[in-house]
Coordinates of C-alpha atoms and ligand atoms in Angstrom, one line a residue:
Chain A
M1 CA 91.9 108.1 55.1
I2 CA 90.0 107.7 58.3
S3 CA 90.7 104.7 60.4
L4 CA 87.9 102.9 62.0
S5 CA 89.5 100.0 63.7
A6 CA 87.4 98.9 66.7
S7 CA 86.3 102.4 67.4
D8 CA 82.9 103.1 68.8
R9 CA 82.1 105.5 66.0
S10 CA 79.4 104.5 63.6
T11 CA 80.4 106.8 60.8
S12 CA 81.8 104.8 57.9
V13 CA 84.5 105.7 55.4
S14 CA 82.1 105.9 52.6
E15 CA 79.9 108.3 54.4
T16 CA 82.9 110.5 55.1
K17 CA 84.0 110.5 51.6
L18 CA 80.7 111.7 50.3
E19 CA 81.3 115.4 50.3
P20 CA 82.3 116.6 46.9
G21 CA 84.3 119.4 45.7
V22 CA 85.5 120.8 49.0
Q23 CA 89.0 120.7 47.8
D24 CA 88.8 123.5 45.3
A25 CA 87.5 125.9 47.9
T26 CA 89.7 125.0 50.8
G27 CA 92.6 124.2 48.7
A28 CA 92.8 127.8 47.6
V29 CA 95.1 130.3 49.1
Q30 CA 95.0 129.8 52.8
D31 CA 95.3 133.2 54.2
S32 CA 92.5 135.6 53.8
P33 CA 90.3 134.0 51.2
P34 CA 87.4 136.1 49.9
V35 CA 84.5 135.8 52.4
D36 CA 81.9 134.6 49.9
E37 CA 84.2 131.8 48.8
A38 CA 84.6 130.7 52.5
E39 CA 80.8 131.0 52.8
K40 CA 80.4 128.6 49.9
S41 CA 82.8 126.1 51.2
R42 CA 81.0 125.9 54.5
R43 CA 77.7 125.3 52.8
K44 CA 79.1 122.5 50.8
T45 CA 80.3 120.5 53.7
P46 CA 77.5 118.3 55.0
K47 CA 77.6 118.7 58.7
Q48 CA 76.0 117.0 61.6
T49 CA 73.1 119.0 62.9
P50 CA 71.8 118.9 66.5
L51 CA 68.8 116.6 66.9
P52 CA 65.7 118.1 68.4
G53 CA 66.2 118.5 72.1
E54 CA 69.9 117.5 72.0
P55 CA 72.0 119.3 74.6
P56 CA 75.2 121.0 73.4
T57 CA 78.1 118.7 72.7
V58 CA 80.4 120.9 74.7
S59 CA 79.1 123.3 77.3
V60 CA 81.5 125.6 79.1
Q61 CA 79.8 127.2 82.1
D62 CA 81.3 130.1 83.9
V63 CA 84.7 128.5 83.9
T64 CA 87.7 130.0 85.6
I65 CA 91.1 128.4 85.5
V66 CA 94.0 129.5 87.8
Y67 CA 97.5 128.3 87.5
R68 CA 99.5 128.3 90.7
T69 CA 103.1 129.2 90.0
T70 CA 105.7 130.0 92.6
F71 CA 107.8 133.1 92.9
E72 CA 110.8 131.0 92.4
K73 CA 111.4 129.3 89.1
V74 CA 111.0 126.0 90.9
P75 CA 109.5 125.3 94.4
T76 CA 112.0 123.9 96.8
F77 CA 112.3 123.1 100.5
K78 CA 115.0 125.6 100.7
S79 CA 112.9 128.5 99.3
A80 CA 110.0 127.3 101.5
I81 CA 112.2 127.8 104.6
V82 CA 113.6 131.1 103.4
R83 CA 110.0 132.3 102.6
L84 CA 108.8 131.2 106.0
G85 CA 111.5 133.4 107.5
R86 CA 110.2 136.4 105.6
G87 CA 106.6 135.6 106.0
E88 CA 105.8 135.6 102.2
R89 CA 103.1 133.7 100.4
A90 CA 104.3 131.0 98.2
V91 CA 102.1 131.0 95.2
R92 CA 101.4 133.5 92.6
E93 CA 98.1 132.8 90.8
V94 CA 97.7 133.3 87.1
E95 CA 94.1 133.6 86.0
A96 CA 94.5 132.0 82.6
V97 CA 90.7 131.7 81.9
N98 CA 88.3 134.1 83.5
H99 CA 84.6 133.4 83.9
V100 CA 84.1 132.1 80.3
S101 CA 80.8 130.6 79.2
F102 CA 79.7 129.3 75.8
D103 CA 77.9 126.3 74.3
V104 CA 78.9 124.3 71.3
P105 CA 76.1 122.4 69.6
R106 CA 76.6 119.3 67.5
G107 CA 78.1 120.1 64.1
T108 CA 79.8 123.3 65.1
S109 CA 83.3 124.1 64.2
L110 CA 84.4 126.7 66.6
G111 CA 87.4 129.0 65.9
I112 CA 89.3 130.4 68.9
I113 CA 91.3 133.5 68.3
G114 CA 93.3 135.8 70.5
A115 CA 96.8 137.0 71.3
N116 CA 99.5 134.9 72.9
G117 CA 98.7 134.2 76.5
A118 CA 95.0 134.8 76.0
G119 CA 94.2 131.4 77.6
K120 CA 93.3 129.5 74.4
S121 CA 95.5 126.5 75.1
T122 CA 94.4 126.5 78.7
L123 CA 90.8 126.4 77.7
M124 CA 91.5 123.5 75.3
R125 CA 93.3 121.6 78.0
S126 CA 90.3 121.9 80.3
I127 CA 87.9 120.8 77.6
A128 CA 90.1 117.8 77.1
G129 CA 89.9 117.0 80.8
V130 CA 93.5 117.6 81.5
L131 CA 93.1 120.7 83.7
P132 CA 90.1 120.7 86.0
P133 CA 88.5 124.1 86.2
T134 CA 89.1 126.1 89.3
S135 CA 85.5 127.1 89.3
G136 CA 82.6 126.6 86.9
R137 CA 81.7 123.5 85.0
I138 CA 82.4 121.9 81.7
E139 CA 80.1 119.3 80.1
V140 CA 81.4 117.2 77.2
R141 CA 79.4 114.7 75.3
G142 CA 81.6 112.4 73.2
K143 CA 85.1 111.1 72.9
I144 CA 87.7 113.8 72.6
S145 CA 91.0 113.7 70.9
S146 CA 92.8 114.6 74.0
L147 CA 96.0 114.4 72.1
L148 CA 96.5 118.1 71.8
A149 CA 99.0 119.1 69.2
L150 CA 101.8 119.5 71.6
G151 CA 101.1 116.2 73.3
V152 CA 103.1 114.4 70.8
G153 CA 106.8 114.8 70.9
F154 CA 107.2 114.9 74.6
N155 CA 110.4 112.9 74.4
G156 CA 112.9 114.1 71.9
L157 CA 115.0 111.1 72.4
L158 CA 112.3 108.8 71.1
S159 CA 111.3 108.5 67.5
G160 CA 108.2 110.0 66.1
R161 CA 106.6 106.6 65.8
E162 CA 107.3 105.8 69.5
N163 CA 105.9 109.1 70.5
V164 CA 102.7 108.5 68.6
I165 CA 102.4 105.0 70.0
L166 CA 102.9 106.3 73.5
G167 CA 100.4 109.1 73.0
G168 CA 97.8 106.6 71.6
L169 CA 98.3 104.2 74.5
A170 CA 97.9 107.0 77.0
A171 CA 94.7 108.0 75.3
G172 CA 93.4 104.5 75.9
L173 CA 93.8 102.8 72.5
S174 CA 94.8 99.2 72.3
R175 CA 98.3 98.2 71.0
D176 CA 97.0 97.0 67.6
Q177 CA 94.9 100.1 67.1
V178 CA 97.8 102.3 68.0
E179 CA 100.2 100.6 65.6
E180 CA 97.7 100.8 62.8
R181 CA 97.2 104.5 63.7
A182 CA 100.9 105.2 63.7
R183 CA 101.2 103.8 60.2
E184 CA 98.4 106.1 59.0
V185 CA 99.9 109.1 60.8
A186 CA 103.2 108.4 59.2
E187 CA 101.7 108.2 55.8
F188 CA 99.7 111.3 56.2
A189 CA 102.5 113.4 57.7
E190 CA 104.9 112.4 54.8
I191 CA 108.0 112.7 56.9
G192 CA 109.5 109.6 55.4
E193 CA 112.2 107.9 57.3
F194 CA 112.2 110.6 59.9
M195 CA 109.3 108.8 61.5
D196 CA 111.8 106.3 63.0
L197 CA 114.4 108.8 63.9
P198 CA 114.6 110.6 67.3
M199 CA 112.3 113.6 67.4
R200 CA 115.1 116.0 68.4
T201 CA 116.3 115.7 64.8
Y202 CA 113.0 117.1 63.4
S203 CA 112.6 120.5 61.9
S204 CA 109.8 122.5 63.4
G205 CA 107.8 122.0 60.2
M206 CA 108.1 118.2 60.5
Y207 CA 107.2 118.4 64.1
Q208 CA 104.0 120.3 63.4
R209 CA 103.1 118.0 60.5
L210 CA 103.4 115.1 62.8
A211 CA 101.4 116.8 65.5
F212 CA 98.6 117.7 63.1
S213 CA 98.5 114.2 61.7
V214 CA 98.2 112.7 65.1
S215 CA 95.4 114.9 66.3
V216 CA 93.3 114.1 63.2
H217 CA 94.0 110.4 63.2
M218 CA 92.9 109.6 66.8
D219 CA 89.3 109.1 65.6
P220 CA 87.7 111.5 68.0
D221 CA 84.1 112.7 68.3
I222 CA 85.3 116.0 69.3
L223 CA 88.4 117.4 67.6
L224 CA 90.8 119.8 69.3
I225 CA 93.4 121.4 67.2
D226 CA 95.7 123.9 68.8
E227 CA 97.9 125.9 66.5
A228 CA 99.0 122.9 64.5
L229 CA 97.5 124.1 61.2
S230 CA 100.2 126.5 60.5
A231 CA 102.1 123.4 59.9
G232 CA 104.6 123.0 57.1
D233 CA 104.6 124.2 53.5
A234 CA 101.8 125.2 51.2
S235 CA 101.1 121.7 49.9
F236 CA 100.7 120.3 53.3
K237 CA 98.4 123.1 54.3
V238 CA 96.1 122.2 51.4
K239 CA 96.2 118.6 52.5
A240 CA 95.6 119.5 56.1
S241 CA 92.6 121.7 55.3
E242 CA 91.1 119.0 53.1
K243 CA 91.5 116.6 55.9
M244 CA 89.8 119.0 58.2
S245 CA 86.8 119.4 56.0
E246 CA 86.5 115.7 55.8
L247 CA 86.6 115.4 59.5
M248 CA 84.1 118.2 60.0
S249 CA 81.3 116.0 58.6
S250 CA 82.2 113.0 60.7
S251 CA 83.0 114.6 64.0
R252 CA 80.5 116.1 66.4
A253 CA 82.4 119.3 67.0
M254 CA 85.7 120.8 66.2
F255 CA 87.8 123.4 68.0
L256 CA 90.4 125.2 66.0
V257 CA 92.9 127.5 67.7
S258 CA 94.9 129.3 65.0
H259 CA 96.7 132.5 64.4
S260 CA 95.9 132.1 60.7
L261 CA 92.7 134.1 60.6
G262 CA 92.2 132.9 57.1
S263 CA 91.9 129.3 58.2
I264 CA 89.5 130.2 60.9
E265 CA 87.3 132.1 58.5
Q266 CA 87.4 129.3 56.0
M267 CA 86.8 126.4 58.3
C268 CA 84.7 127.6 61.2
D269 CA 81.1 128.6 61.4
D270 CA 81.3 130.0 64.9
C271 CA 84.1 131.8 66.7
I272 CA 85.2 133.1 70.1
W273 CA 87.8 135.8 70.7
M274 CA 89.7 135.6 74.0
H275 CA 91.9 138.2 75.5
K276 CA 93.8 137.9 78.8
G277 CA 91.5 135.1 79.9
K278 CA 88.3 136.9 79.2
L279 CA 85.8 136.0 76.5
M280 CA 85.6 139.2 74.4
M281 CA 83.2 138.1 71.8
H282 CA 81.3 135.1 70.6
D283 CA 80.0 135.6 67.1
S284 CA 80.4 134.6 63.5
P285 CA 84.1 134.2 62.4
E286 CA 83.8 137.3 60.2
R287 CA 82.7 139.6 62.9
C288 CA 85.1 138.2 65.5
I289 CA 88.0 138.4 63.2
S290 CA 87.2 142.0 62.1
A291 CA 86.8 143.0 65.7
Y292 CA 90.1 141.3 66.6
T293 CA 92.1 142.8 63.8
K294 CA 90.7 146.2 64.6
F295 CA 91.6 145.6 68.2
L296 CA 95.1 144.7 67.2
K297 CA 95.4 147.9 65.2
V298 CA 94.1 150.4 67.7
G299 CA 95.6 148.8 70.7
E300 CA 94.0 147.7 73.8
D301 CA 93.4 151.0 75.6
A302 CA 91.6 152.9 72.9
F303 CA 89.3 150.0 72.2
T304 CA 85.8 149.4 73.3
L305 CA 83.4 147.0 71.8
D306 CA 81.0 149.8 71.0
D307 CA 83.5 151.0 68.3
L308 CA 82.4 148.2 66.0
Chain B
M1 CA 74.1 110.9 61.7
T2 CA 75.7 109.0 64.5
T3 CA 72.8 108.7 66.8
S4 CA 69.8 109.0 64.6
A5 CA 69.0 105.3 64.8
T6 CA 69.2 105.0 68.5
V7 CA 67.0 106.3 71.3
P8 CA 68.4 109.5 72.3
D9 CA 70.2 109.2 75.7
W10 CA 71.9 112.5 75.8
D11 CA 73.9 111.8 78.9
A12 CA 75.3 108.4 77.8
E13 CA 78.7 109.9 77.0
L14 CA 78.5 112.9 79.3
Q15 CA 81.7 113.8 81.0
V16 CA 81.6 116.6 83.5
Y17 CA 84.7 118.5 84.6
E18 CA 84.3 120.4 87.8
P19 CA 86.5 121.9 90.4
H20 CA 87.7 119.2 92.8
R21 CA 87.8 119.6 96.5
A22 CA 91.0 118.2 97.8
G23 CA 90.1 114.5 98.0
I24 CA 90.1 111.2 96.3
P25 CA 88.6 110.9 92.8
P26 CA 86.0 108.1 92.3
L27 CA 88.1 105.0 92.7
R28 CA 86.3 102.5 90.6
P29 CA 86.5 104.4 87.3
Y30 CA 90.0 105.5 88.1
F31 CA 91.3 102.0 88.5
R32 CA 89.3 100.7 85.5
D33 CA 91.1 103.4 83.5
L34 CA 94.4 102.6 85.1
F35 CA 94.2 98.9 84.3
Q36 CA 93.1 99.6 80.8
R37 CA 96.1 101.8 80.2
L38 CA 98.8 99.6 81.8
P39 CA 100.2 99.0 78.3
F40 CA 101.0 102.7 78.3
A41 CA 103.1 102.4 81.5
A42 CA 104.9 99.4 80.0
E43 CA 105.6 101.1 76.7
F44 CA 106.6 104.3 78.5
S45 CA 109.1 102.4 80.6
R46 CA 110.3 100.3 77.7
S47 CA 110.9 103.3 75.4
G48 CA 112.6 105.2 78.2
M49 CA 115.0 102.3 78.7
K50 CA 115.6 102.2 75.1
A51 CA 116.4 105.8 74.9
A52 CA 118.9 105.3 77.8
H53 CA 120.5 102.5 75.8
S54 CA 119.6 100.0 78.6
E55 CA 118.8 97.4 76.0
T56 CA 122.2 97.3 74.4
V57 CA 124.8 94.8 75.5
F58 CA 127.0 97.5 77.1
G59 CA 123.9 99.1 78.7
Q60 CA 123.0 95.8 80.3
L61 CA 126.6 95.3 81.4
W62 CA 126.6 98.6 83.0
L63 CA 123.4 97.9 84.8
V64 CA 125.2 94.9 86.5
L65 CA 128.6 96.5 86.9
N66 CA 127.4 99.5 88.7
P67 CA 125.8 97.8 91.7
L68 CA 128.4 95.1 91.6
M69 CA 131.3 97.5 92.0
L70 CA 129.3 99.2 94.8
A71 CA 128.9 95.8 96.5
L72 CA 132.6 95.1 96.2
V73 CA 133.5 98.5 97.7
Y74 CA 131.1 97.8 100.6
F75 CA 132.5 94.4 101.1
L76 CA 136.0 95.8 101.4
L77 CA 134.8 98.5 103.7
V78 CA 133.1 96.0 106.0
N79 CA 136.3 93.9 106.0
V80 CA 138.4 96.9 107.0
I81 CA 136.0 98.3 109.6
S82 CA 135.2 95.1 111.4
Q83 CA 138.8 94.0 111.0
S84 CA 137.6 90.5 110.5
N85 CA 138.0 88.4 107.4
A86 CA 134.5 88.3 106.2
G87 CA 134.3 85.3 103.8
P88 CA 132.5 84.6 100.5
E89 CA 129.3 84.1 102.4
A90 CA 129.3 87.7 103.5
L91 CA 130.2 88.8 100.0
A92 CA 127.2 86.9 98.6
R93 CA 125.0 88.5 101.1
I94 CA 126.3 92.0 100.4
V95 CA 126.0 91.5 96.6
G96 CA 122.5 90.1 96.8
G97 CA 121.5 92.8 99.3
I98 CA 122.9 95.6 97.3
F99 CA 121.3 94.4 94.1
I100 CA 117.9 94.3 95.7
F101 CA 118.4 97.5 97.5
Y102 CA 119.5 99.1 94.2
F103 CA 116.2 98.0 92.7
F104 CA 114.3 99.7 95.5
S105 CA 116.3 102.9 95.5
G106 CA 116.2 103.1 91.7
A107 CA 112.4 102.7 91.8
V108 CA 111.9 105.4 94.4
S109 CA 114.3 107.9 92.9
T110 CA 113.1 107.5 89.3
G111 CA 109.5 107.4 90.6
A112 CA 110.1 110.7 92.5
G113 CA 110.9 112.5 89.2
S114 CA 108.3 110.7 87.2
V115 CA 105.7 113.5 87.4
T116 CA 107.9 116.6 87.4
T117 CA 109.7 115.3 84.3
G118 CA 106.4 114.3 82.6
G119 CA 106.0 117.8 81.3
R120 CA 104.1 117.9 78.1
L121 CA 102.6 114.5 78.6
I122 CA 101.0 115.6 81.8
L123 CA 100.0 119.0 80.5
N124 CA 98.3 117.7 77.3
M125 CA 97.0 114.3 78.0
A126 CA 94.3 113.1 80.3
F127 CA 95.2 109.7 81.8
P128 CA 95.6 108.3 85.3
R129 CA 98.8 109.9 86.5
L130 CA 99.6 107.0 88.8
L131 CA 100.8 105.3 85.7
M132 CA 103.9 107.5 85.8
P133 CA 105.4 106.2 89.1
L134 CA 104.3 102.7 88.1
A135 CA 106.3 102.9 84.9
A136 CA 109.3 104.0 86.9
V137 CA 109.0 101.0 89.1
R138 CA 108.8 98.8 86.1
T139 CA 111.9 100.3 84.7
A140 CA 113.8 99.7 87.9
F141 CA 112.5 96.1 88.0
F142 CA 113.8 95.4 84.5
R143 CA 117.1 96.9 85.4
F144 CA 117.2 94.6 88.4
L145 CA 116.6 91.4 86.3
P146 CA 120.0 91.1 84.7
T147 CA 121.6 91.2 88.1
V148 CA 119.9 88.0 89.2
P149 CA 122.1 85.6 87.3
V150 CA 125.2 87.5 88.6
Y151 CA 123.9 87.1 92.2
L152 CA 123.5 83.3 91.5
V153 CA 127.2 83.1 90.6
F154 CA 128.1 84.6 94.0
H155 CA 125.6 82.3 95.6
I156 CA 127.5 79.3 94.1
I157 CA 130.9 80.7 95.1
A158 CA 129.7 81.2 98.7
G159 CA 128.3 77.7 98.7
G160 CA 124.9 79.0 99.6
A161 CA 122.0 76.7 100.2
W162 CA 119.8 75.5 97.4
T163 CA 116.5 74.7 99.0
W164 CA 112.9 74.5 98.0
M165 CA 112.4 77.7 99.9
M166 CA 114.3 79.8 97.4
P167 CA 111.4 80.5 95.1
L168 CA 109.5 81.7 98.2
G169 CA 111.8 84.7 98.1
L170 CA 109.8 85.9 95.1
V171 CA 107.0 86.6 97.6
F172 CA 109.3 89.1 99.3
L173 CA 110.4 90.5 95.9
G174 CA 106.8 91.0 95.1
L175 CA 106.1 92.7 98.4
L176 CA 109.1 94.9 98.0
T177 CA 107.8 95.9 94.6
L178 CA 104.5 96.9 96.1
F179 CA 106.3 98.8 98.8
A180 CA 108.4 100.6 96.1
M181 CA 105.3 101.5 94.1
G182 CA 103.8 103.2 97.2
M183 CA 107.0 105.0 98.0
A184 CA 107.5 106.1 94.4
A185 CA 103.9 107.5 94.3
F186 CA 104.5 109.3 97.6
M187 CA 107.8 110.8 96.5
A188 CA 106.5 111.8 93.1
T189 CA 103.8 113.8 94.8
V190 CA 106.2 115.4 97.3
Q191 CA 108.5 116.4 94.5
V192 CA 105.7 118.3 92.7
Y193 CA 105.6 120.6 95.7
F194 CA 109.2 120.6 96.6
R195 CA 111.5 120.2 93.7
D196 CA 114.6 119.8 95.8
A197 CA 113.2 116.7 97.4
S198 CA 115.3 114.9 94.7
S199 CA 118.5 116.3 96.1
F200 CA 117.7 115.1 99.6
L201 CA 116.6 111.7 98.4
P202 CA 120.0 110.2 97.8
Y203 CA 121.2 110.9 101.4
F204 CA 117.9 109.6 102.8
L205 CA 118.3 106.4 100.7
R206 CA 121.9 106.0 101.8
I207 CA 121.0 106.2 105.4
W208 CA 118.2 103.7 104.8
L209 CA 120.7 101.4 103.3
Y210 CA 122.9 101.5 106.4
I211 CA 120.0 100.8 108.8
S212 CA 118.7 97.9 106.7
P213 CA 120.1 94.3 106.8
V214 CA 122.2 94.7 103.6
L215 CA 125.7 95.2 104.9
W216 CA 125.0 93.4 108.2
S217 CA 123.0 90.4 109.1
P218 CA 120.0 90.4 111.4
E219 CA 121.8 88.0 113.8
L220 CA 124.5 90.5 114.2
A221 CA 122.0 93.1 115.2
E222 CA 120.5 90.8 117.8
S223 CA 123.8 90.0 119.3
R224 CA 124.6 93.7 119.6
F225 CA 121.3 95.3 120.5
G226 CA 119.6 92.5 122.4
H227 CA 116.0 93.3 123.1
Y228 CA 116.0 96.5 121.1
A229 CA 116.6 94.5 117.9
K230 CA 112.9 93.8 118.1
L231 CA 112.3 97.4 117.1
M232 CA 114.0 96.8 113.8
V233 CA 110.7 95.7 112.2
L234 CA 109.8 99.4 112.4
N235 CA 112.1 99.7 109.4
P236 CA 110.1 98.3 106.5
L237 CA 113.2 97.2 104.7
Y238 CA 114.3 95.2 107.7
S239 CA 111.5 92.6 107.0
L240 CA 111.3 93.1 103.2
I241 CA 115.0 92.7 102.5
G242 CA 115.7 90.4 105.5
G243 CA 113.0 88.0 104.4
W244 CA 114.4 87.9 100.8
T245 CA 118.0 87.3 102.1
D246 CA 116.8 84.6 104.5
L247 CA 115.0 82.7 101.8
T248 CA 117.3 83.1 98.9
L249 CA 120.7 83.0 100.5
N250 CA 120.4 81.4 103.9
G251 CA 117.7 78.9 103.1
V252 CA 116.0 79.8 106.3
M253 CA 112.3 80.2 106.8
P254 CA 111.7 83.8 108.1
S255 CA 109.7 84.1 111.3
A256 CA 106.0 84.9 111.3
T257 CA 106.9 88.4 112.5
I258 CA 108.9 89.0 109.4
W259 CA 106.1 87.7 107.1
I260 CA 103.5 89.8 108.8
A261 CA 105.7 92.9 109.0
A262 CA 106.7 92.7 105.3
T263 CA 103.1 92.3 104.1
S264 CA 101.8 95.1 106.3
W265 CA 104.5 97.5 105.3
A266 CA 103.9 96.7 101.6
L267 CA 100.2 97.3 101.9
V268 CA 100.4 100.4 104.0
A269 CA 102.9 102.0 101.6
L270 CA 101.0 101.0 98.5
V271 CA 97.6 102.2 99.8
G272 CA 98.9 105.2 101.6
G273 CA 101.2 106.3 98.8
S274 CA 98.6 105.8 96.1
L275 CA 95.9 107.6 98.0
Y276 CA 98.2 110.6 98.7
F277 CA 99.1 110.7 95.0
L278 CA 95.4 110.4 93.9
S279 CA 94.3 113.1 96.2
R280 CA 96.8 115.5 94.6
E281 CA 97.0 114.4 91.0
R282 CA 94.4 116.7 89.7
D283 CA 96.5 119.5 90.9
F284 CA 99.6 118.4 89.0
A285 CA 98.7 119.9 85.7
V286 CA 98.5 123.5 87.1
R287 CA 101.7 123.1 89.0
I288 CA 104.1 121.8 86.4
Ligands
LIG1 N1 101.9 125.5 83.0 C1 101.6 126.8 83.3 N2 101.9 127.3 84.5 C2 101.7 128.6 84.8 N3 101.1 129.5 84.0 C3 100.8 129.1 82.8 C4 101.0 127.7 82.4 N4 100.6 127.6 81.1 C5 100.1 128.8 80.7 N5 100.2 129.7 81.7 C6 99.8 131.1 81.7 O1 98.4 131.1 81.4 C7 98.1 132.2 80.5 C8 97.4 131.6 79.3 O2 98.3 130.8 78.6 P1 97.8 129.9 77.3 O3 96.6 129.2 77.6 O4 99.0 129.0 76.9 O5 97.6 131.0 76.2 P2 97.5 130.9 74.6 O6 97.4 129.5 74.3 O7 96.3 131.7 74.3 O8 98.7 131.6 74.1 C9 99.4 132.9 80.2 O9 99.5 134.0 81.0 C10 100.4 131.9 80.6 O10 101.6 132.6 81.1
LIG2 MG1 98.7 128.3 73.0

């Protein structure tokens, strides 16, 4: 169920519930569904389409993001003094995202694939406005669910509900909205009484369920989901992908980071593949995924894009 | 679907994220956001206290016992060192002084760690970071509250004055809170760049305690240092804590110098500390 309490969205529940029969297609086996079936499911979902002359909902323009980490595990006065003696430079720079550009028009659900450390999470953080780009420019039109999957659960001593409430308040919701939201999240996540137990007692599956429920219940125009879809058991996966199809029609754009290539193929109609901070490919999910899997098989060195 | 009925204004909800030059973000939207999300700071502090069991009976008791024992130790020490029999009046001053100093040092040291321990919250959520040190100051304040009735007991024992001026002490408490906010923001920023700042901080705060009118009274300083005692206002806590003690314990109206010094220090720290924090905060996410 989508909550609408005092949000600035004009989509209504009835509108959202209009799409029929998505369930059968998306509810099917998650990993590697036949391509034609995925194609069908996409066609069935009524999506928003860009209005004539509308600029892209998200525009990433030549963005580079550099983390500055120190040589030491933690920067200290002591090490600063020691370093000064040796004449070393303090920071090591990690180029997590390297001159990446792409546009996401209204109605797009963009899959992001790539190996660990490719810079996917970093890119999501910068779209959410958490990390300012080191160079380049990002334009975003609409309210983002800046509650990335891992934003919830920052304090293991607090209960799931308290974490959700804190996250919602930080995202700028009012207290009433946030408590309402927490109830819906709890209901959706189906973690029962664990909702009110400290999060350190959660299994990783419960943790991810909660994270997913949170990111889909924050009523965003633009939905960012970072690796939360691998959440939990088969039945929750079905429920999760149903929820996503429902959201696809009401949200302006969706970003889905996942290692489950099947989910990407099923739910996205556009895809980027990142590797070591570089944008390797921006194409249909099918082509990106086949290039990526091929890349994984042959290994980095032997691979050039002409091989495709 | 959403905008079809309205005149297209594509940039109505446009947000642009660009590299920042070191500098202050636009202040008006920043503080609008900040005030709108104050409930977050309150909840963050409340749930943190709950996790630390500060809300249970024994938790509250501990919050009082801890500074109280410290005050008793200092009282003994002062008695031994000065070899005089300091009476209940001195005890009340030390207890009251330690309580309020504890509030200040608690605010600064929790505030110092507020960003570096913010981890996931800072990495994954976009919100005005200044809320983190503010939440720390709130926590310290709510830990200070249960000590107030205890102080009043000592006040009665010492036969302290009950005057209409006592409530004016709240002004100094407010000023000290503003000062603590500024210092917390400043230390939080410093600690992002130097993680061992937190291990120097206790020594620094200890020295600050000794040079502030907590264990000794301003009159004592005047009798001992003469003219140089005037330089004492250079220590912010001299006016902030001195004014508080004067009004609440001694029932004396602080001099104009004290009022002016306390107000100026509070504002300087608040503005300076916040601006320093603001100028760096967009850098925090890549450095945590
Ligand atoms: N907080 C951080 N500080 C320093 N380096 C980081 C930080 N987070 C990520 N990185 C580095 O940035 C690169 C990209 O990371 P990330 O965006 O998390 O990749 P992905 O989500 O695709 O696995 C990695 O090399 C990682 O080591
Ligand atoms: Mg990641």
